[in-house]
Amino acid sequence: MWLPILFLIIGLTLGVLTDIRIPDAYSDYLSIAVLAAFDTLFGGIRAQLEKNFDDTVFLTGFIFNISLAALLAFIGVQLGVDLYLAAVFAFGVRLFRNLAIIRRMIIDQKLLMKFRKK
């Protein structure tokens, strides 16, 4: 449990202390990659809370989501259409749905623990 927190702190520290700029040409791809990463992360947290987490599904889902979204963005750039917005919308909907389910599960677990103590 401490290893992800350690690397989160290291990543945030490096992000704040360095002055790395992403070119505008890659901003669409980066936004999709970040959303796909968060979607996969919260999907994994949800699966862990539901006690059906599978690391193979987690990793292949992450790779597939990023690849499909990047391909969609690339095709959109070639056609001159903002197709990446479809991936942003899809990942955004899934992200908020997973967050809502995680929140409900945590609240239900806390309430269940509270009722068991009484």
PDB file of C-alpha atoms in Angstrom:
ATOM      1  CA  MET A   1       0.000   0.000   0.000  1.00  0.00           C
ATOM      2  CA  TRP A   2       2.861   2.365   0.659  1.00  0.00           C
ATOM      3  CA  LEU A   3       4.513   1.927  -2.764  1.00  0.00           C
ATOM      4  CA  PRO A   4       1.783   3.654  -4.853  1.00  0.00           C
ATOM      5  CA  ILE A   5       1.669   6.510  -2.359  1.00  0.00           C
ATOM      6  CA  LEU A   6       5.457   6.882  -2.521  1.00  0.00           C
ATOM      7  CA  PHE A   7       5.449   7.058  -6.322  1.00  0.00           C
ATOM      8  CA  LEU A   8       2.498   9.447  -6.281  1.00  0.00           C
ATOM      9  CA  ILE A   9       4.492  11.791  -4.051  1.00  0.00           C
ATOM     10  CA  ILE A  10       7.580  11.418  -6.260  1.00  0.00           C
ATOM     11  CA  GLY A  11       5.534  12.072  -9.411  1.00  0.00           C
ATOM     12  CA  LEU A  12       3.816  15.125  -7.968  1.00  0.00           C
ATOM     13  CA  THR A  13       7.138  16.502  -6.721  1.00  0.00           C
ATOM     14  CA  LEU A  14       8.780  16.025 -10.130  1.00  0.00           C
ATOM     15  CA  GLY A  15       5.777  17.577 -11.849  1.00  0.00           C
ATOM     16  CA  VAL A  16       5.896  20.671  -9.663  1.00  0.00           C
ATOM     17  CA  LEU A  17       9.668  21.126  -9.714  1.00  0.00           C
ATOM     18  CA  THR A  18      10.309  20.594 -13.432  1.00  0.00           C
ATOM     19  CA  ASP A  19       9.297  22.912 -16.244  1.00  0.00           C
ATOM     20  CA  ILE A  20       8.228  20.401 -18.889  1.00  0.00           C
ATOM     21  CA  ARG A  21       5.961  21.749 -21.615  1.00  0.00           C
ATOM     22  CA  ILE A  22       3.817  19.530 -23.809  1.00  0.00           C
ATOM     23  CA  PRO A  23       3.571  20.750 -27.430  1.00  0.00           C
ATOM     24  CA  ASP A  24       0.090  21.782 -28.535  1.00  0.00           C
ATOM     25  CA  ALA A  25       0.109  19.102 -31.231  1.00  0.00           C
ATOM     26  CA  TYR A  26       0.127  16.409 -28.533  1.00  0.00           C
ATOM     27  CA  SER A  27      -2.355  17.967 -26.130  1.00  0.00           C
ATOM     28  CA  ASP A  28      -5.300  15.973 -27.534  1.00  0.00           C
ATOM     29  CA  TYR A  29      -3.418  12.698 -27.136  1.00  0.00           C
ATOM     30  CA  LEU A  30      -2.266  13.582 -23.626  1.00  0.00           C
ATOM     31  CA  SER A  31      -5.766  14.499 -22.471  1.00  0.00           C
ATOM     32  CA  ILE A  32      -7.091  11.173 -23.724  1.00  0.00           C
ATOM     33  CA  ALA A  33      -4.212   9.263 -22.124  1.00  0.00           C
ATOM     34  CA  VAL A  34      -4.825  10.929 -18.757  1.00  0.00           C
ATOM     35  CA  LEU A  35      -8.560  10.242 -18.920  1.00  0.00           C
ATOM     36  CA  ALA A  36      -7.938   6.617 -19.922  1.00  0.00           C
ATOM     37  CA  ALA A  37      -5.508   6.231 -17.034  1.00  0.00           C
ATOM     38  CA  PHE A  38      -7.999   7.676 -14.529  1.00  0.00           C
ATOM     39  CA  ASP A  39     -10.803   5.562 -15.999  1.00  0.00           C
ATOM     40  CA  THR A  40      -8.724   2.422 -15.596  1.00  0.00           C
ATOM     41  CA  LEU A  41      -7.578   3.435 -12.109  1.00  0.00           C
ATOM     42  CA  PHE A  42     -11.079   4.068 -10.795  1.00  0.00           C
ATOM     43  CA  GLY A  43     -12.354   0.961 -12.572  1.00  0.00           C
ATOM     44  CA  GLY A  44      -9.688  -1.040 -10.753  1.00  0.00           C
ATOM     45  CA  ILE A  45     -10.607   0.528  -7.417  1.00  0.00           C
ATOM     46  CA  ARG A  46     -14.252  -0.282  -8.061  1.00  0.00           C
ATOM     47  CA  ALA A  47     -13.397  -3.878  -8.974  1.00  0.00           C
ATOM     48  CA  GLN A  48     -11.296  -4.213  -5.820  1.00  0.00           C
ATOM     49  CA  LEU A  49     -14.162  -2.944  -3.671  1.00  0.00           C
ATOM     50  CA  GLU A  50     -16.517  -5.389  -5.399  1.00  0.00           C
ATOM     51  CA  LYS A  51     -13.957  -8.167  -4.739  1.00  0.00           C
ATOM     52  CA  ASN A  52     -13.592  -9.151  -8.400  1.00  0.00           C
ATOM     53  CA  PHE A  53     -10.317  -7.458  -9.381  1.00  0.00           C
ATOM     54  CA  ASP A  54      -8.247  -9.217 -12.039  1.00  0.00           C
ATOM     55  CA  ASP A  55      -4.842  -7.770 -12.890  1.00  0.00           C
ATOM     56  CA  THR A  56      -4.907  -9.161 -16.437  1.00  0.00           C
ATOM     57  CA  VAL A  57      -8.218  -7.438 -17.144  1.00  0.00           C
ATOM     58  CA  PHE A  58      -6.845  -4.273 -15.530  1.00  0.00           C
ATOM     59  CA  LEU A  59      -3.670  -4.131 -17.636  1.00  0.00           C
ATOM     60  CA  THR A  60      -5.239  -5.182 -20.924  1.00  0.00           C
ATOM     61  CA  GLY A  61      -8.111  -2.753 -20.375  1.00  0.00           C
ATOM     62  CA  PHE A  62      -5.631   0.067 -19.787  1.00  0.00           C
ATOM     63  CA  ILE A  63      -3.604  -0.727 -22.907  1.00  0.00           C
ATOM     64  CA  PHE A  64      -6.705  -1.249 -25.053  1.00  0.00           C
ATOM     65  CA  ASN A  65      -8.393   1.963 -23.822  1.00  0.00           C
ATOM     66  CA  ILE A  66      -5.333   4.108 -24.494  1.00  0.00           C
ATOM     67  CA  SER A  67      -4.659   2.495 -27.873  1.00  0.00           C
ATOM     68  CA  LEU A  68      -8.230   2.864 -29.085  1.00  0.00           C
ATOM     69  CA  ALA A  69      -8.500   6.445 -27.860  1.00  0.00           C
ATOM     70  CA  ALA A  70      -5.160   7.409 -29.451  1.00  0.00           C
ATOM     71  CA  LEU A  71      -6.208   5.759 -32.721  1.00  0.00           C
ATOM     72  CA  LEU A  72      -9.498   7.636 -32.634  1.00  0.00           C
ATOM     73  CA  ALA A  73      -7.661  10.920 -32.008  1.00  0.00           C
ATOM     74  CA  PHE A  74      -5.174  10.181 -34.797  1.00  0.00           C
ATOM     75  CA  ILE A  75      -7.927   9.405 -37.300  1.00  0.00           C
ATOM     76  CA  GLY A  76      -9.734  12.565 -36.231  1.00  0.00           C
ATOM     77  CA  VAL A  77      -6.609  14.662 -36.826  1.00  0.00           C
ATOM     78  CA  GLN A  78      -6.158  13.103 -40.265  1.00  0.00           C
ATOM     79  CA  LEU A  79      -9.797  13.834 -41.162  1.00  0.00           C
ATOM     80  CA  GLY A  80      -9.764  17.287 -39.631  1.00  0.00           C
ATOM     81  CA  VAL A  81     -12.546  16.367 -37.190  1.00  0.00           C
ATOM     82  CA  ASP A  82     -12.287  16.441 -33.402  1.00  0.00           C
ATOM     83  CA  LEU A  83     -13.022  12.742 -32.924  1.00  0.00           C
ATOM     84  CA  TYR A  84     -11.010  12.706 -29.702  1.00  0.00           C
ATOM     85  CA  LEU A  85     -13.969  14.433 -28.075  1.00  0.00           C
ATOM     86  CA  ALA A  86     -15.936  11.183 -28.392  1.00  0.00           C
ATOM     87  CA  ALA A  87     -13.280   9.414 -26.315  1.00  0.00           C
ATOM     88  CA  VAL A  88     -13.201  12.311 -23.828  1.00  0.00           C
ATOM     89  CA  PHE A  89     -16.964  12.065 -23.443  1.00  0.00           C
ATOM     90  CA  ALA A  90     -16.936   8.260 -23.066  1.00  0.00           C
ATOM     91  CA  PHE A  91     -14.102   8.252 -20.543  1.00  0.00           C
ATOM     92  CA  GLY A  92     -15.677  11.153 -18.656  1.00  0.00           C
ATOM     93  CA  VAL A  93     -19.003   9.356 -18.309  1.00  0.00           C
ATOM     94  CA  ARG A  94     -17.315   6.141 -17.158  1.00  0.00           C
ATOM     95  CA  LEU A  95     -15.066   8.055 -14.780  1.00  0.00           C
ATOM     96  CA  PHE A  96     -17.929   9.809 -13.010  1.00  0.00           C
ATOM     97  CA  ARG A  97     -20.025   6.628 -12.941  1.00  0.00           C
ATOM     98  CA  ASN A  98     -17.163   4.694 -11.318  1.00  0.00           C
ATOM     99  CA  LEU A  99     -16.589   7.510  -8.818  1.00  0.00           C
ATOM    100  CA  ALA A 100     -20.265   7.531  -7.885  1.00  0.00           C
ATOM    101  CA  ILE A 101     -20.299   3.755  -7.396  1.00  0.00           C
ATOM    102  CA  ILE A 102     -17.087   3.865  -5.325  1.00  0.00           C
ATOM    103  CA  ARG A 103     -18.524   6.652  -3.175  1.00  0.00           C
ATOM    104  CA  ARG A 104     -21.746   4.700  -2.614  1.00  0.00           C
ATOM    105  CA  MET A 105     -19.867   1.527  -1.752  1.00  0.00           C
ATOM    106  CA  ILE A 106     -17.646   3.318   0.770  1.00  0.00           C
ATOM    107  CA  ILE A 107     -20.619   5.074   2.355  1.00  0.00           C
ATOM    108  CA  ASP A 108     -22.550   1.789   2.530  1.00  0.00           C
ATOM    109  CA  GLN A 109     -19.563   0.058   4.137  1.00  0.00           C
ATOM    110  CA  LYS A 110     -19.200   2.864   6.708  1.00  0.00           C
ATOM    111  CA  LEU A 111     -22.914   2.779   7.528  1.00  0.00           C
ATOM    112  CA  LEU A 112     -22.835  -1.010   7.771  1.00  0.00           C
ATOM    113  CA  MET A 113     -19.900  -0.847  10.178  1.00  0.00           C
ATOM    114  CA  LYS A 114     -21.689   1.804  12.209  1.00  0.00           C
ATOM    115  CA  PHE A 115     -24.824  -0.352  12.518  1.00  0.00           C
ATOM    116  CA  ARG A 116     -22.778  -3.429  13.461  1.00  0.00           C
ATOM    117  CA  LYS A 117     -21.145  -1.549  16.340  1.00  0.00           C
ATOM    118  CA  LYS A 118     -24.530  -0.626  17.827  1.00  0.00           C
TER     119      LYS A 118
END
